[in-house]
PDB file of C-alpha atoms in Angstrom:
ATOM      1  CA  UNK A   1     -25.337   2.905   9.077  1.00 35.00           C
ATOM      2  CA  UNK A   2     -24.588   0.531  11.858  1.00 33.00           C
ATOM      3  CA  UNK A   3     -21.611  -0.081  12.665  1.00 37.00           C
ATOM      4  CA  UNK A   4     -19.714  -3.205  14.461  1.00 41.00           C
ATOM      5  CA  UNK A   5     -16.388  -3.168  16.097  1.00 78.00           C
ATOM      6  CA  UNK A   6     -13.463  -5.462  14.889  1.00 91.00           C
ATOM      7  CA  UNK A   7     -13.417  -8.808  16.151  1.00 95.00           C
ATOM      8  CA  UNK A   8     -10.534 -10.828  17.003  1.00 96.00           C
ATOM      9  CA  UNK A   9     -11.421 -14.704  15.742  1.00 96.00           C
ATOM     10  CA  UNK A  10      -9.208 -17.337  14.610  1.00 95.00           C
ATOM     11  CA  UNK A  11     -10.610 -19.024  10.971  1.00 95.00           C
ATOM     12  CA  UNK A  12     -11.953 -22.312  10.672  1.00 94.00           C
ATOM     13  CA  UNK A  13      -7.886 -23.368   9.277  1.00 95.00           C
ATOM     14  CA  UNK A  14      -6.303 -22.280  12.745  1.00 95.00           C
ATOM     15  CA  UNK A  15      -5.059 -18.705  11.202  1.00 97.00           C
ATOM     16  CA  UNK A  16      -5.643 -15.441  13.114  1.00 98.00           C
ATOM     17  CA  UNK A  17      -7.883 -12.650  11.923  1.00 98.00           C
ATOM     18  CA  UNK A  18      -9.910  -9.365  12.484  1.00 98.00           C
ATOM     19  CA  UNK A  19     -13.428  -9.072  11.438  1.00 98.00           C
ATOM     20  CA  UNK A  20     -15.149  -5.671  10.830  1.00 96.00           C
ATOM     21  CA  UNK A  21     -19.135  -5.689   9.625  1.00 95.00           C
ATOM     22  CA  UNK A  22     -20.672  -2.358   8.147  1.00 93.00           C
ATOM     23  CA  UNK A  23     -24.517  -2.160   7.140  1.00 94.00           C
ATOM     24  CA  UNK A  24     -24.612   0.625   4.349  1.00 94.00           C
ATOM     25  CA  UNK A  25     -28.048   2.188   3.265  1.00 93.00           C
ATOM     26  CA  UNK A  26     -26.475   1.910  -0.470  1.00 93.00           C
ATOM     27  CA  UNK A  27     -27.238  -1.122  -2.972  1.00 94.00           C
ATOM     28  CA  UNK A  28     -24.825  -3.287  -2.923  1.00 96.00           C
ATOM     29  CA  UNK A  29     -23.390  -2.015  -6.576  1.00 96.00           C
ATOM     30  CA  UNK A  30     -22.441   1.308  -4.805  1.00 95.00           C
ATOM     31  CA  UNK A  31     -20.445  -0.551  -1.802  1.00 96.00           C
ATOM     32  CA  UNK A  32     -18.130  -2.971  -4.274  1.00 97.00           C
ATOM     33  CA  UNK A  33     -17.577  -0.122  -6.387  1.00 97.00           C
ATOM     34  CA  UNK A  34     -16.363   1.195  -2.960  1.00 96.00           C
ATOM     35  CA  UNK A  35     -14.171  -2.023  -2.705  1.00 96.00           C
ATOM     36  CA  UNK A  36     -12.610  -2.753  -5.907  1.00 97.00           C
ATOM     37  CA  UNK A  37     -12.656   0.751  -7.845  1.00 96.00           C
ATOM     38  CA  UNK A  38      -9.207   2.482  -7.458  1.00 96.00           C
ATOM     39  CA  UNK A  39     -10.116   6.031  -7.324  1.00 94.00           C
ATOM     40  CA  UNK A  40     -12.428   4.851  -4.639  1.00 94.00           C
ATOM     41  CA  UNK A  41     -10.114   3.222  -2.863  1.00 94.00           C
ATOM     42  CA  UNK A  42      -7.835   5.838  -2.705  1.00 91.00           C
ATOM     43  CA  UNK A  43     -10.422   7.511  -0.345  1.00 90.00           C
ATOM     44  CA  UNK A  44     -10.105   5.043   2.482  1.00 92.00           C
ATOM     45  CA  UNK A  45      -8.050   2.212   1.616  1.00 94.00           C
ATOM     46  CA  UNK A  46      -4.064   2.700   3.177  1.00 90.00           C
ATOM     47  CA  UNK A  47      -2.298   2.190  -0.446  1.00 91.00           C
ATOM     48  CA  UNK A  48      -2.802   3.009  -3.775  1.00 93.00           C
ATOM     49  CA  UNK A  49      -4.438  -0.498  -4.957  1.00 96.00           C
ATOM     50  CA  UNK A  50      -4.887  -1.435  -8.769  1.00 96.00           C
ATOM     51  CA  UNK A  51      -6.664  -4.423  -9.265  1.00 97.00           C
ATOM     52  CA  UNK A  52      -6.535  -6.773 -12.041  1.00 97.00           C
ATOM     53  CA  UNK A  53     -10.161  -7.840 -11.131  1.00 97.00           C
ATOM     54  CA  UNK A  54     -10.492 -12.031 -11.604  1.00 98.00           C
ATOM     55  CA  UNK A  55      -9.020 -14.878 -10.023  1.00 98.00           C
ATOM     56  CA  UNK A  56      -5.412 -15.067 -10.402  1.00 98.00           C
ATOM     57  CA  UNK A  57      -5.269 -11.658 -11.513  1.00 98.00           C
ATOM     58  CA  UNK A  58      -2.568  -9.142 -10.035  1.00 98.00           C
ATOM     59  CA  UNK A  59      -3.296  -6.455  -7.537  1.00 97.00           C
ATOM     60  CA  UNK A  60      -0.904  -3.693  -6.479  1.00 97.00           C
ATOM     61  CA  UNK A  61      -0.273  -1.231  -4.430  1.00 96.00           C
ATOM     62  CA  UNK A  62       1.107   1.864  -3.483  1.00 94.00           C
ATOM     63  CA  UNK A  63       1.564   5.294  -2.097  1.00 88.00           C
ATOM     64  CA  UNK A  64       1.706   4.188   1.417  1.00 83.00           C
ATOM     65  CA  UNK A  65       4.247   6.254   2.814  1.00 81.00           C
ATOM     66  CA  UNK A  66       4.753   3.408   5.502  1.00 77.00           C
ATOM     67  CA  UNK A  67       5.246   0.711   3.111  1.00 81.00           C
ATOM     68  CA  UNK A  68       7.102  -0.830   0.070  1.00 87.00           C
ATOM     69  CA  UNK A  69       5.480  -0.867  -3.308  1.00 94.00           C
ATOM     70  CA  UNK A  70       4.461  -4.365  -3.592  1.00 95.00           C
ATOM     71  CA  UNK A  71       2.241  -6.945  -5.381  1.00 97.00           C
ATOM     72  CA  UNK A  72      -0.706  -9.502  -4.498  1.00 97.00           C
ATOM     73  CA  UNK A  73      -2.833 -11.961  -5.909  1.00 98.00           C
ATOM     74  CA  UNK A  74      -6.706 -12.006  -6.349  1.00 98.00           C
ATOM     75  CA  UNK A  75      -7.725 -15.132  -4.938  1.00 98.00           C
ATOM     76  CA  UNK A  76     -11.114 -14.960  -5.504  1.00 98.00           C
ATOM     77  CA  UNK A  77     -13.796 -12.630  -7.428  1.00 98.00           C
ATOM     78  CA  UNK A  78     -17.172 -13.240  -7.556  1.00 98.00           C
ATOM     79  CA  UNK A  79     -18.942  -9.828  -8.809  1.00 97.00           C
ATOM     80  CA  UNK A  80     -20.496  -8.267  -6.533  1.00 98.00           C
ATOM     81  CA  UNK A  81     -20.677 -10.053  -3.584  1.00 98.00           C
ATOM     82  CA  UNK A  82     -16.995 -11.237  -2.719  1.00 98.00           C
ATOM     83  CA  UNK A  83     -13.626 -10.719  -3.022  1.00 98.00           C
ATOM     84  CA  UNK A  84      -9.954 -12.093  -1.613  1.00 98.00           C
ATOM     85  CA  UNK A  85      -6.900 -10.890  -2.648  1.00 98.00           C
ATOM     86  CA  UNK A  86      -3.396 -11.471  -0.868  1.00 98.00           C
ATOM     87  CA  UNK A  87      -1.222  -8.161   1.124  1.00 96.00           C
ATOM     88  CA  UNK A  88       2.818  -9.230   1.708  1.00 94.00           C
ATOM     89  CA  UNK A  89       1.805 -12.797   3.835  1.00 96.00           C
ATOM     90  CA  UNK A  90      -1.451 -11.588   4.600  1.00 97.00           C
ATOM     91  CA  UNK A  91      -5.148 -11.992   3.391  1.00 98.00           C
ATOM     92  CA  UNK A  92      -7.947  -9.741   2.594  1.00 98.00           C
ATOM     93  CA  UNK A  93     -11.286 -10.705   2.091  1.00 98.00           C
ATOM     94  CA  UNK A  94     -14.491  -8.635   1.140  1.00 98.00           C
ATOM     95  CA  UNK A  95     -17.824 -10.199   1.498  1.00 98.00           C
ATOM     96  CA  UNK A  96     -21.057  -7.763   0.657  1.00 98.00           C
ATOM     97  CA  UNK A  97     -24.562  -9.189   1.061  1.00 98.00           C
ATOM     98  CA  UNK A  98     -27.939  -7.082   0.054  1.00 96.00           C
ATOM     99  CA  UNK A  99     -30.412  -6.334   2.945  1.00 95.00           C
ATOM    100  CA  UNK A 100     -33.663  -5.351   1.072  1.00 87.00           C
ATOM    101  CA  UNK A 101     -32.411  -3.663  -2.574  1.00 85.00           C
ATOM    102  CA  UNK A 102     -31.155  -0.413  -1.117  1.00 92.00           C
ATOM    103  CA  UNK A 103     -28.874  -1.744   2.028  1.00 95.00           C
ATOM    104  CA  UNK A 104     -25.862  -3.708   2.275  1.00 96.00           C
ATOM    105  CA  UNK A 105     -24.046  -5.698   4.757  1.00 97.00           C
ATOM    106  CA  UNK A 106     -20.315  -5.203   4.622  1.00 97.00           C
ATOM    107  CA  UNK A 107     -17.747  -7.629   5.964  1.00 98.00           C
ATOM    108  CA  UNK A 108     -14.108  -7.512   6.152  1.00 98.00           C
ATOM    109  CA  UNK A 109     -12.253  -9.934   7.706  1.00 98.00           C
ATOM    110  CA  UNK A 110      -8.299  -9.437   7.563  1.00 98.00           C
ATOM    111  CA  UNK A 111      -6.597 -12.864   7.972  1.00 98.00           C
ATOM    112  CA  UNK A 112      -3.204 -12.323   9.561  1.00 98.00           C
ATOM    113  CA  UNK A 113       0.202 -13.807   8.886  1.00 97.00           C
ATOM    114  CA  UNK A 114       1.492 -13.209  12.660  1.00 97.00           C
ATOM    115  CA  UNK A 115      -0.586 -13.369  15.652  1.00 97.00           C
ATOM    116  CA  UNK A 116       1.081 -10.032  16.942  1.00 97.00           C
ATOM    117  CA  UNK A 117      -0.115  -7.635  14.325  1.00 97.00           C
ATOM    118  CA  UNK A 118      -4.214  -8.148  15.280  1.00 97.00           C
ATOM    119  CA  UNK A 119      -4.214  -5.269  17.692  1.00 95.00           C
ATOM    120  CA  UNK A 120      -2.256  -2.653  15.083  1.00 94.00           C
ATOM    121  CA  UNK A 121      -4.074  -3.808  12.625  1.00 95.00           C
ATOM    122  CA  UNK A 122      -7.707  -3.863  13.938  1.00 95.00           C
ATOM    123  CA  UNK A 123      -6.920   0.126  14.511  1.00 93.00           C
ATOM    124  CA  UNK A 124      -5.621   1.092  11.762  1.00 91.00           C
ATOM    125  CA  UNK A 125      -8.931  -0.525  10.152  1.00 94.00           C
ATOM    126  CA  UNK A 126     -10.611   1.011  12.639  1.00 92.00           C
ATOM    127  CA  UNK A 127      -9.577   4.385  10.832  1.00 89.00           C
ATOM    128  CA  UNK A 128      -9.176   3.542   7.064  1.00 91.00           C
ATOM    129  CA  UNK A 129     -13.375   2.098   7.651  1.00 91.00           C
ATOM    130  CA  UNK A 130     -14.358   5.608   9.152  1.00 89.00           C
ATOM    131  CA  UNK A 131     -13.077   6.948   6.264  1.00 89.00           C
ATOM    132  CA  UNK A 132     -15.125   4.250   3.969  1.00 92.00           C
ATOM    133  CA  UNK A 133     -17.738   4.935   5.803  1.00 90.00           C
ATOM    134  CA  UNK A 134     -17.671   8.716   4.859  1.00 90.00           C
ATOM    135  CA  UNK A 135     -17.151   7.995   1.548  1.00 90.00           C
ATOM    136  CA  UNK A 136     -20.265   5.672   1.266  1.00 90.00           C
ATOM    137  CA  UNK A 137     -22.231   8.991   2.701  1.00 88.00           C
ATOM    138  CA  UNK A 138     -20.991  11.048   0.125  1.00 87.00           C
ATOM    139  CA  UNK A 139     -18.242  13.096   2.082  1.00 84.00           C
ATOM    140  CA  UNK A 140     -14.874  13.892   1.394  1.00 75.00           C
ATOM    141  CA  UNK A 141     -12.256  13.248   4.733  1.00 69.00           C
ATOM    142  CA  UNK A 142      -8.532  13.967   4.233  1.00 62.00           C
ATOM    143  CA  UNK A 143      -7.543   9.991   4.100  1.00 54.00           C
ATOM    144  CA  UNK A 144      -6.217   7.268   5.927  1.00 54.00           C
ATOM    145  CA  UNK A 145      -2.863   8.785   6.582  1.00 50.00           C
ATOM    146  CA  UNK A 146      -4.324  11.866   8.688  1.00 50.00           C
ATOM    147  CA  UNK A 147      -1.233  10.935  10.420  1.00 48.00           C
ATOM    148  CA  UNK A 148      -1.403  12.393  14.381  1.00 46.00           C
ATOM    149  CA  UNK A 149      -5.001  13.388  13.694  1.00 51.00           C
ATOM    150  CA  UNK A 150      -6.347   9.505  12.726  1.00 60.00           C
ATOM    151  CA  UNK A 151      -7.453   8.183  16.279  1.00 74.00           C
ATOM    152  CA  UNK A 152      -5.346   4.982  15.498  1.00 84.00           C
ATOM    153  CA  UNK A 153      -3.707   5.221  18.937  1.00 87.00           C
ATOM    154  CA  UNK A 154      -7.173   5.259  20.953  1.00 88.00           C
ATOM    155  CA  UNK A 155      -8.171   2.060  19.263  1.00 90.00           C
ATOM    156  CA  UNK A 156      -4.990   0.285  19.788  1.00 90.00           C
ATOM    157  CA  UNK A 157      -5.408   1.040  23.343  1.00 89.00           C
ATOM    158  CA  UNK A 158      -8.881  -0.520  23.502  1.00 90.00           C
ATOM    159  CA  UNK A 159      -8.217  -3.534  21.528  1.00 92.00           C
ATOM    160  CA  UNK A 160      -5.029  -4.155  23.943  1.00 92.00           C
ATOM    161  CA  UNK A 161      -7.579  -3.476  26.879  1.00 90.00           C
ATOM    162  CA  UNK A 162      -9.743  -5.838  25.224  1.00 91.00           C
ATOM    163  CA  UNK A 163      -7.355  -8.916  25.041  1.00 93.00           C
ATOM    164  CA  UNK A 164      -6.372  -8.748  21.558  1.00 95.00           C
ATOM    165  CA  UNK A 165      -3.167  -9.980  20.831  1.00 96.00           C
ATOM    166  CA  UNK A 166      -0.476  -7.251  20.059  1.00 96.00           C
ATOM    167  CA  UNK A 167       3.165  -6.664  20.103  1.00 94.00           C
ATOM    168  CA  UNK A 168       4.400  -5.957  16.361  1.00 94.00           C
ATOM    169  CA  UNK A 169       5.890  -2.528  15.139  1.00 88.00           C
ATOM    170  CA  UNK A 170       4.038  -0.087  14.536  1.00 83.00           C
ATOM    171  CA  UNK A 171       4.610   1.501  11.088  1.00 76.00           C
ATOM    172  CA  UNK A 172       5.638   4.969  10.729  1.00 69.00           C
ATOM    173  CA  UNK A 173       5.755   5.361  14.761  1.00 74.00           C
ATOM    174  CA  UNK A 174       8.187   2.365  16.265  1.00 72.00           C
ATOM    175  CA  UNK A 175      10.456   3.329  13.354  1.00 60.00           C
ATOM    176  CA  UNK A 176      10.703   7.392  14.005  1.00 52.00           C
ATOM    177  CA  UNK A 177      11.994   6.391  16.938  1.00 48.00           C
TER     178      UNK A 177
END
């Protein structure tokens, strides 16, 4: 697998986001059943997510012990190459792309409702994609809410090093507090 960090880009409509891009020596079948199946999910992804899988259709999630239960909207499905779906103000988009039959490229880009949140964000996907990434191998990891364990903290750091643009609350830390 090679892996690329996050990276911090504003979309062609002026909105913030973080970009992650994965190559996975798996068809691309075996990476969007990574991506939209909700017992996969539950491996690496930070909620519980149960999607109503077509445009329109309703997505929720749950079980994050850092969040509300809450609702989105698929935005767009095309099977299996891409998928958007909406999370509270923000937007999620999947885009898988075969490399020869047996590889895949995997991107992620997270387009953010506040500016502020690219830094937290960017590390906690830094963690929840280690764990898809382990799950794409075939191993079982405890999940993304190792809690002190997950090396959130050390990517936070480095994308503040890095310029990133930071500042919101972090869930489940700036609250204890």
């Amino acid at each position: 697998m090679t892996v690329t960090t996050g990276d911090y880009l504003t979309t062609g409509d002026g909105r913030p986001a973080v970009r992650f891009v994965r190559e996975y020596d798996h068809p691309i079948e075996r990476v969007w059943r990574a991506v939209t199946d909700a017992d996969e999910l539950a491996h690496w992804f930070p909620s519980r997510v149960d999607i109503e899988l077509r445009a329109g259709g309703t997505i929720r999630f749950s079980g994050d012990p850092n969040l509300p239960e809450s609702t989105g909207r698929v935005l767009a499905v095309e099977v299996p190459r891409h998928l958007v779906f909406t999370w509270g103000d923000d937007e999620l988009r999947f885009d898988l792309e075969p490399v020869g039959a047996e590889r895949t490229r995997f991107t992620f880009t997270h387009v953010l409702a506040a500016t502020d949140t690219a830094a937290r964000n960017a590390a906690g996907w830094e963690v929840c994609l280690a764990f898809l990434d382990a799950r794409i191998r075939g191993e079982t990891l405890q999940g993304p809410h190792a809690g002190a364990s997950a090396p959130w903290e050390e990517h936070y750091n480095a994308y503040i090093a890095a310029g990133v643009p930071s500042g919101a609350p972090v869930p489940g830390v700036d609250d204890a507090e």
